Coordinates of C-alpha atoms in Angstrom, one line a residue:
M1 CA -46.1 -181.9 195.7
L2 CA -48.6 -179.1 195.7
L3 CA -51.1 -177.9 193.1
H4 CA -52.7 -174.7 193.8
G5 CA -52.2 -175.1 197.6
L6 CA -53.8 -178.6 197.6
P7 CA -51.7 -181.6 198.7
I8 CA -51.1 -184.0 195.8
S9 CA -52.8 -186.7 197.9
Q10 CA -56.1 -184.7 197.8
Y11 CA -55.4 -183.9 194.1
L12 CA -55.0 -187.7 193.4
N13 CA -58.2 -188.4 195.2
S14 CA -60.0 -185.9 192.9
L15 CA -58.6 -187.5 189.9
L16 CA -59.7 -191.0 191.0
K17 CA -63.2 -189.5 191.7
K18 CA -63.2 -188.2 188.1
Q19 CA -62.2 -191.5 186.8
K20 CA -65.1 -193.2 188.4
N21 CA -67.4 -190.7 186.6
G22 CA -65.9 -191.8 183.2
C23 CA -63.1 -189.2 182.8
Q24 CA -60.0 -190.7 181.1
I25 CA -56.8 -189.5 182.6
Q26 CA -53.2 -189.7 181.4
I27 CA -50.1 -188.4 183.2
I28 CA -46.4 -188.0 182.1
I29 CA -44.0 -187.7 185.1
S30 CA -40.3 -187.6 185.3
N31 CA -38.6 -191.0 185.8
D32 CA -36.5 -189.7 188.8
L33 CA -35.7 -190.6 192.4
I34 CA -38.2 -188.1 193.8
N35 CA -41.1 -189.7 192.0
E36 CA -39.7 -193.2 192.4
N37 CA -39.7 -192.8 196.2
S38 CA -42.9 -190.8 196.4
S39 CA -45.6 -191.9 198.9
I40 CA -48.1 -191.2 196.1
D41 CA -49.7 -194.5 194.8
F42 CA -49.9 -193.7 191.0
N43 CA -51.0 -197.3 190.5
K44 CA -54.4 -196.4 191.8
L45 CA -54.9 -194.4 188.7
E46 CA -54.0 -197.3 186.4
K47 CA -56.2 -199.7 188.3
H48 CA -59.1 -197.4 187.1
N49 CA -58.0 -197.4 183.5
G50 CA -55.7 -194.3 183.9
K51 CA -52.2 -194.2 182.5
V52 CA -49.0 -193.0 184.1
Y53 CA -46.0 -192.6 181.8
K54 CA -42.5 -192.2 183.4
I55 CA -40.2 -190.2 181.1
G56 CA -36.4 -189.8 180.9
N57 CA -33.9 -190.9 183.5
G58 CA -33.9 -188.0 185.9
D59 CA -30.4 -187.0 184.9
T60 CA -29.4 -186.4 181.4
E61 CA -33.0 -186.8 180.1
L62 CA -35.4 -184.6 181.9
M63 CA -39.2 -184.3 181.7
H64 CA -39.1 -180.5 181.8
N65 CA -42.7 -179.9 180.2
K66 CA -45.3 -178.4 182.5
F67 CA -48.8 -178.4 181.1
C68 CA -52.3 -180.0 181.6
I69 CA -55.1 -180.4 179.0
I70 CA -58.6 -180.8 180.2
D71 CA -61.6 -181.7 178.0
F72 CA -59.5 -180.9 174.8
N73 CA -60.2 -177.1 175.3
T74 CA -58.5 -176.0 178.5
V75 CA -54.7 -175.8 178.9
I76 CA -52.9 -175.1 182.1
T77 CA -49.3 -174.2 181.7
G78 CA -46.5 -171.8 182.8
S79 CA -43.3 -172.1 184.7
Y80 CA -45.0 -173.7 187.8
N81 CA -43.5 -177.1 188.5
W82 CA -46.4 -178.4 190.7
S83 CA -43.9 -179.3 193.4
Y84 CA -43.1 -178.1 196.9
K85 CA -40.2 -175.9 195.7
A86 CA -42.4 -174.2 193.2
E87 CA -44.2 -172.2 195.9
N88 CA -41.1 -170.2 196.5
N89 CA -39.3 -170.2 193.2
F90 CA -40.9 -167.3 191.4
E91 CA -42.9 -169.8 189.4
N92 CA -46.3 -169.0 187.9
I93 CA -49.3 -170.6 186.1
V94 CA -51.9 -169.5 183.7
I95 CA -55.2 -171.1 182.5
N96 CA -56.3 -170.8 178.9
S97 CA -60.0 -171.8 178.7
N98 CA -62.2 -172.6 175.7
D99 CA -59.2 -172.7 173.3
T100 CA -59.6 -175.8 171.1
S101 CA -56.8 -174.8 168.8
L102 CA -54.2 -174.4 171.5
A103 CA -55.4 -177.5 173.3
E104 CA -55.0 -179.5 170.0
Q105 CA -51.4 -178.5 169.8
F106 CA -50.6 -179.5 173.3
V107 CA -52.4 -182.8 172.8
T108 CA -50.2 -183.4 169.8
E109 CA -47.1 -182.5 171.9
F110 CA -48.2 -184.8 174.7
N111 CA -48.6 -187.7 172.2
Q112 CA -45.3 -186.9 170.5
I113 CA -43.5 -187.2 174.0
K114 CA -45.4 -190.4 174.8
K115 CA -44.6 -191.9 171.4
K116 CA -40.9 -191.2 171.7
Y117 CA -40.5 -193.1 175.0
Y118 CA -43.4 -195.6 174.5
P119 CA -43.3 -196.4 170.7
N120 CA -45.5 -199.4 171.0
E121 CA -48.2 -197.3 172.8
T122 CA -51.4 -196.9 170.9
I123 CA -52.2 -193.1 170.4
Q124 CA -56.0 -192.6 170.7
N125 CA -57.3 -189.2 170.0
E126 CA -60.5 -188.9 172.0
F127 CA -61.3 -185.6 170.2
P128 CA -60.8 -186.3 166.5
I129 CA -60.7 -182.8 165.2
E130 CA -60.8 -183.8 161.4
I131 CA -63.9 -185.9 162.0
I132 CA -65.6 -183.4 164.0
I133 CA -65.0 -180.7 161.5
K134 CA -66.6 -182.9 158.7
R135 CA -69.7 -183.5 160.9
L136 CA -69.9 -179.7 161.6
E137 CA -69.7 -179.1 157.8
I138 CA -72.6 -181.5 157.4
I139 CA -74.7 -179.8 160.1
K140 CA -74.0 -176.3 158.7
N141 CA -75.1 -177.5 155.2
I142 CA -78.2 -179.2 156.6
I143 CA -79.2 -175.8 158.1
L144 CA -78.4 -173.9 155.0
L145 CA -80.4 -176.4 153.0
E146 CA -83.3 -176.0 155.5
D147 CA -83.5 -179.9 155.8
I148 CA -84.2 -179.5 159.5
D149 CA -85.7 -183.0 159.8
D150 CA -82.3 -184.5 159.2
I151 CA -80.4 -182.4 161.7
S152 CA -81.1 -184.5 164.8
I153 CA -79.3 -187.5 163.5
A154 CA -76.2 -185.4 162.7
V155 CA -76.3 -183.7 166.1
E156 CA -76.6 -187.0 168.0
K157 CA -73.2 -188.1 166.6
L158 CA -71.6 -185.0 168.1
K159 CA -72.9 -185.5 171.6
R160 CA -70.1 -187.7 172.6
Y161 CA -67.9 -184.6 172.3
Q162 CA -69.9 -182.1 174.1
F163 CA -67.4 -182.0 177.0
N164 CA -65.9 -179.5 174.7
E165 CA -67.3 -176.2 175.3
D166 CA -67.5 -175.2 171.5
V167 CA -69.3 -178.3 170.6
K168 CA -71.5 -178.0 173.7
T169 CA -72.5 -174.4 172.5
I170 CA -73.3 -175.6 168.9
I171 CA -75.5 -178.4 170.3
S172 CA -77.3 -176.0 172.6
S173 CA -77.9 -173.4 169.9
I174 CA -79.4 -176.1 167.6
S175 CA -81.6 -177.5 170.5
N176 CA -82.8 -173.9 171.0
K177 CA -83.4 -173.5 167.2
E178 CA -80.7 -170.6 167.3
F179 CA -79.5 -171.7 163.9
A180 CA -77.7 -168.4 163.0
K181 CA -75.7 -168.6 166.2
A182 CA -74.9 -172.4 165.5
I183 CA -73.6 -171.6 162.0
T184 CA -71.5 -168.8 163.3
T185 CA -70.0 -170.9 166.1
I186 CA -69.4 -173.7 163.6
Q187 CA -67.5 -171.4 161.2
E188 CA -65.4 -170.0 164.0
F189 CA -64.5 -173.5 165.2
I190 CA -63.5 -174.5 161.8
N191 CA -61.5 -171.4 161.1
S192 CA -59.8 -171.6 164.4
Y193 CA -58.5 -175.1 163.7
Q194 CA -57.5 -174.3 160.1
Q195 CA -55.1 -171.7 161.4
I196 CA -53.0 -174.5 163.0
T197 CA -53.2 -177.0 160.2
I198 CA -52.3 -174.9 157.2
W199 CA -48.7 -175.7 157.6
N200 CA -47.5 -179.3 157.8
D201 CA -43.8 -178.5 158.4
P202 CA -43.1 -180.3 161.7
E203 CA -40.4 -177.8 162.6
I204 CA -42.9 -174.9 162.1
A205 CA -45.5 -176.7 164.2
G206 CA -42.9 -177.1 167.0
I207 CA -41.8 -173.4 166.9
R208 CA -45.5 -172.4 167.0
L209 CA -46.1 -174.5 170.1
E210 CA -43.0 -173.1 171.7
I211 CA -44.3 -169.6 171.0
K212 CA -47.7 -170.4 172.5
I213 CA -46.1 -171.9 175.6
L214 CA -43.9 -168.8 176.0
E215 CA -46.8 -166.4 175.5
S216 CA -48.6 -168.2 178.4
Q217 CA -45.5 -168.1 180.5
I218 CA -45.0 -164.4 179.9
N219 CA -48.6 -163.8 180.7
A220 CA -48.2 -165.6 184.0
F221 CA -44.9 -163.9 184.9
D222 CA -46.4 -160.6 184.1
N223 CA -49.4 -161.2 186.3
E224 CA -47.1 -162.2 189.1
K225 CA -45.1 -158.9 188.6
I226 CA -48.4 -156.8 188.4
E227 CA -49.5 -158.5 191.7
L228 CA -46.2 -157.7 193.6
E229 CA -46.4 -154.0 192.3
K230 CA -50.1 -154.0 193.5
V231 CA -49.1 -155.3 197.0
I232 CA -46.5 -152.5 197.3
S233 CA -48.9 -150.0 195.9
D234 CA -51.8 -151.1 198.2
F235 CA -49.4 -151.1 201.2
Q236 CA -48.1 -147.5 200.4
H237 CA -51.7 -146.2 199.9
R238 CA -52.9 -147.7 203.3
H239 CA -49.7 -146.4 205.0
T240 CA -50.3 -142.9 203.8
I241 CA -54.1 -142.9 204.5
E242 CA -53.7 -144.3 208.0
L243 CA -50.5 -142.7 209.2
G244 CA -50.1 -139.7 206.8
E245 CA -51.4 -137.0 209.0
V246 CA -49.3 -138.1 212.0
I247 CA -46.1 -138.4 209.8
L248 CA -46.7 -134.9 208.4
E249 CA -46.9 -133.4 211.9
V250 CA -43.8 -135.2 213.0
L251 CA -41.9 -134.0 210.0
R252 CA -43.2 -130.5 210.4
L253 CA -42.0 -130.4 214.0
R254 CA -38.7 -131.8 212.9
K255 CA -38.4 -128.8 210.5
I256 CA -38.9 -126.5 213.6
K257 CA -36.5 -128.5 215.7
Y258 CA -33.6 -128.3 213.1
K259 CA -34.1 -124.7 212.1
N260 CA -30.6 -123.1 211.8
H261 CA -29.1 -126.6 212.3
K262 CA -27.0 -128.5 209.8
K263 CA -30.0 -130.8 209.3
E264 CA -32.4 -128.1 208.3
A265 CA -32.1 -128.7 204.6
E266 CA -32.7 -132.4 205.0
A267 CA -35.7 -131.8 207.3
E268 CA -37.2 -129.3 204.8
E269 CA -36.7 -131.8 202.0
D270 CA -38.3 -134.8 203.8
F271 CA -41.4 -132.7 204.7
N272 CA -41.8 -131.3 201.2
N273 CA -41.4 -134.8 199.6
Y274 CA -43.8 -136.4 202.0
S275 CA -46.3 -133.6 201.6
K276 CA -46.5 -134.3 197.8
Q277 CA -46.7 -138.0 198.3
Y278 CA -49.5 -137.5 200.9
E279 CA -51.6 -135.5 198.5
T280 CA -51.0 -137.8 195.7
E281 CA -52.1 -140.9 197.7
K282 CA -55.1 -139.0 199.2
D283 CA -56.4 -138.2 195.6
K284 CA -55.8 -141.8 194.4
K285 CA -59.1 -143.5 193.4
Q286 CA -59.5 -146.9 195.0
F287 CA -62.7 -148.9 195.7
E288 CA -63.1 -150.6 199.0
L289 CA -63.7 -154.5 198.7
N290 CA -64.1 -157.2 201.1
E291 CA -61.9 -160.3 201.0
E292 CA -64.2 -162.3 198.8
E293 CA -64.5 -159.5 196.3
K294 CA -60.7 -159.0 196.2
L295 CA -60.4 -162.8 195.4
E296 CA -62.9 -162.4 192.6
L297 CA -61.1 -159.3 191.3
K298 CA -57.8 -161.1 191.0
K299 CA -59.5 -164.2 189.4
K300 CA -61.4 -162.1 186.8
F301 CA -58.3 -160.0 186.1
R302 CA -56.1 -162.9 185.4
K303 CA -58.8 -164.4 183.2
A304 CA -59.1 -161.3 181.1
T305 CA -55.3 -161.0 180.7
T306 CA -55.1 -164.4 179.0
M307 CA -57.4 -163.0 176.3
C308 CA -55.7 -159.6 175.6
H309 CA -52.1 -159.7 176.9
P310 CA -50.2 -157.7 174.3
D311 CA -47.4 -160.2 174.1
K312 CA -49.8 -163.0 173.2
V313 CA -51.4 -161.4 170.1
S314 CA -50.4 -160.7 166.6
E315 CA -48.6 -157.5 165.5
E316 CA -51.6 -156.1 163.9
Q317 CA -53.8 -156.4 167.0
K318 CA -51.0 -155.4 169.5
A319 CA -52.0 -151.7 169.8
E320 CA -55.7 -152.6 170.4
A321 CA -54.8 -155.4 173.0
E322 CA -52.3 -152.9 174.6
E323 CA -55.1 -150.3 175.1
I324 CA -57.5 -152.8 176.7
F325 CA -54.7 -154.2 178.9
I326 CA -53.8 -150.8 180.2
E327 CA -57.5 -150.1 180.9
L328 CA -57.8 -153.4 182.6
K329 CA -54.7 -152.9 184.8
K330 CA -55.9 -149.4 185.8
A331 CA -59.3 -150.9 186.9
Y332 CA -57.4 -153.6 188.8
D333 CA -55.1 -151.2 190.6
E334 CA -58.2 -149.1 191.5
H335 CA -60.0 -152.3 192.9
D336 CA -62.7 -151.5 190.4
L337 CA -64.4 -154.9 190.2
E338 CA -67.3 -153.7 188.1
K339 CA -65.1 -152.4 185.4
V340 CA -62.9 -155.5 185.3
N341 CA -66.1 -157.5 185.0
Q342 CA -67.2 -155.3 182.1
L343 CA -63.9 -155.6 180.2
L344 CA -63.9 -159.4 180.8
H345 CA -67.5 -159.6 179.4
D346 CA -66.5 -157.5 176.4
L347 CA -63.5 -159.6 175.8
E348 CA -65.6 -162.9 176.0
N349 CA -68.3 -161.6 173.6
G350 CA -66.3 -159.4 171.2
K351 CA -63.4 -159.6 168.8
K352 CA -61.0 -162.4 169.3
F353 CA -57.3 -161.8 169.4
V354 CA -55.0 -164.1 167.4
S355 CA -51.6 -165.5 168.7
Q356 CA -48.5 -164.4 167.0
A357 CA -47.9 -168.2 166.3
D358 CA -51.0 -168.2 164.1
S359 CA -50.5 -164.9 162.3
I360 CA -46.9 -165.7 161.0
S361 CA -46.3 -168.1 158.3
E362 CA -42.6 -167.7 157.6
K363 CA -40.3 -169.9 159.5
E364 CA -37.5 -167.4 159.9
K365 CA -40.0 -164.7 161.3
L366 CA -41.3 -167.3 163.7
K367 CA -37.8 -168.0 165.0
I368 CA -37.2 -164.3 165.5
T369 CA -40.5 -164.0 167.4
L370 CA -39.5 -167.0 169.5
E371 CA -36.2 -165.5 170.5
K372 CA -37.9 -162.2 171.4
L373 CA -40.3 -163.9 173.6
K374 CA -37.4 -165.8 175.4
Q375 CA -35.6 -162.4 176.0
K376 CA -39.0 -160.9 177.2
L377 CA -39.6 -163.8 179.6
K378 CA -36.1 -163.5 181.1
G379 CA -36.5 -159.8 181.5
I380 CA -39.8 -160.1 183.4
E381 CA -38.3 -163.0 185.6
N382 CA -35.4 -160.6 186.5
E383 CA -37.8 -157.9 187.3
I384 CA -39.8 -160.2 189.7
I385 CA -36.6 -161.2 191.5
S386 CA -35.6 -157.5 191.8
L387 CA -39.0 -156.6 193.1
K388 CA -38.8 -159.4 195.8
E389 CA -35.4 -158.2 196.9
T390 CA -36.4 -154.5 197.5
E391 CA -36.5 -153.2 201.0
I392 CA -40.1 -152.2 200.9
F393 CA -41.3 -155.7 199.7
T394 CA -39.0 -157.4 202.2
T395 CA -40.6 -155.3 205.0
I396 CA -44.2 -155.9 203.7
N397 CA -43.4 -159.6 203.3
N398 CA -42.3 -159.9 206.9
I399 CA -45.6 -158.3 208.2
S400 CA -48.0 -161.1 209.2
N401 CA -50.9 -158.8 210.0
W402 CA -51.4 -155.4 208.4
D403 CA -53.9 -154.2 210.9
N404 CA -51.7 -154.9 213.9
Y405 CA -48.8 -153.3 212.0
F406 CA -50.6 -150.1 211.4
T407 CA -52.0 -149.9 214.8
E408 CA -48.5 -150.5 216.5
T409 CA -46.8 -148.0 214.0
K410 CA -49.4 -145.3 214.7
T411 CA -48.9 -145.8 218.4
Q412 CA -45.0 -145.3 218.0
L413 CA -45.5 -142.3 215.6
E414 CA -47.9 -140.6 218.2
Q415 CA -45.4 -141.2 220.9
E416 CA -42.7 -139.5 218.8
L417 CA -44.9 -136.6 218.0
Q418 CA -45.6 -136.2 221.7
N419 CA -41.9 -136.4 222.6
L420 CA -41.2 -133.6 219.9
K421 CA -43.9 -131.4 221.3
V422 CA -42.4 -131.7 224.9
E423 CA -38.9 -131.1 223.5
L424 CA -40.0 -127.9 221.6
N425 CA -41.9 -126.5 224.5
S426 CA -39.1 -127.0 227.1

C-alpha cells in the first residue's frame, strides 16, 4: 500500500510517532483477505490507544469510502485508494485545508459507518462544535461588553481545541489584542457551521456530503487532466524550440525535392503547417523554472484550485470562480509562479466561495446537482483515459530522459538534413 509514494510501513511509523505525541488515531479499513494477510501490524496502533475498525466482508459489503480527517479541519479525499494499484489506475487525491464545516460532515460520516458495524462502540467527538460555538459566543459578548478582565478564563477553555486552525487564529488574535479580527473570525466560524446544521433531514445531509465528495473528486480529476495536458504542451513547446529550426529546414528541402512530384502538395502542406506551429510556439510566453520551483508551482496551483474550482461553488459564484480559475490555469501553463502565488494569496485573504451543497436547500435540487456532478466526474475520467491513450502521450511517457531524447533526435534530424543537401546537390 502506498500513500503519496511512501510505503505504508513508513506511514504507520509516522502515525505511531504522532500517537506518542498525544495524537488520537482511528482507522477504518476493509475487512478483506488483502488486509487480513497484510504484513502491516495494525495492532501497534491499538497498543498506543489507537483504534482500527474492520468493515464489511470484502465481498458483498465493501468499504469503498476514501477519506482522511486531520485535526477536524483538513480533509483528504478523492478517488485514490491508497493502494499499490492506485498509482496506475487514473486515481487522484485532493486536500481541503482549514474547512471546519466540511471536516465536521466527514467526521459525522466516519462515526455513522463505525456505528453501523460497531453499534456498542462509544462515539466520542473530540471537537464538540456546539460547545465550541457557545464558548465563542461568550467570548464575542465579553469583547462587545468590553469586560476584558473576564476574557482570559473563557479563552483558556478553548485552548484544548487549538489544533484547529480557526480556533488557533481566534486565540492568537485575542492574545495580540486584535479584538476586531477575533470577532470577525468567530462570526465566520459560526456562520460556516450554521450552513450545515440548518437542515436536520438525514437524507439531505447525506446528499450534501455526497455532493462535497464529488466536488473534491472532480477537482482532483480535473487537476490530473490539466497536468496531463500541461505535460503534452510543455513537451511540444520544448520540441519546437529545440528542434524547430532544423525541422523547418528539413521540410523546406523536402519541398524542393518533391517539386513537380506527386508528393509536392503534401510536402508544401507539411511545411506551411509546421511554420505556423513554429511561430506560435516561439511567441508563447513561458517562464523558466528550476525543479524546486516547478514543484512549488504545482503545489500552489492545486491548493488554489481547491478554493475556486467552478464545479465546487454555488451557481451565484460560478462565473466569478470561473474567471479566477481561467486566470490561474493560464499562469500555471506559463510557469508563472509569481502570479499563481498572488492568486492563491488573494483567495486565502479574500471572498470565500460556498459549496453548491451549502447553497441549495431543496432536496430535489440537491439530487439534480448530485447527478450532474456524477456525469461530470465520469466525463473527466473518460477524458483522462483518452489523453493517456493518445500517441503523443504514449511517446512522451516512454521517454525516460527528455534531455537525452532531444539531443539524440536533433542529431538524427541534422543527419537527415545533411543527406537531403547532398541529394539535392548531386
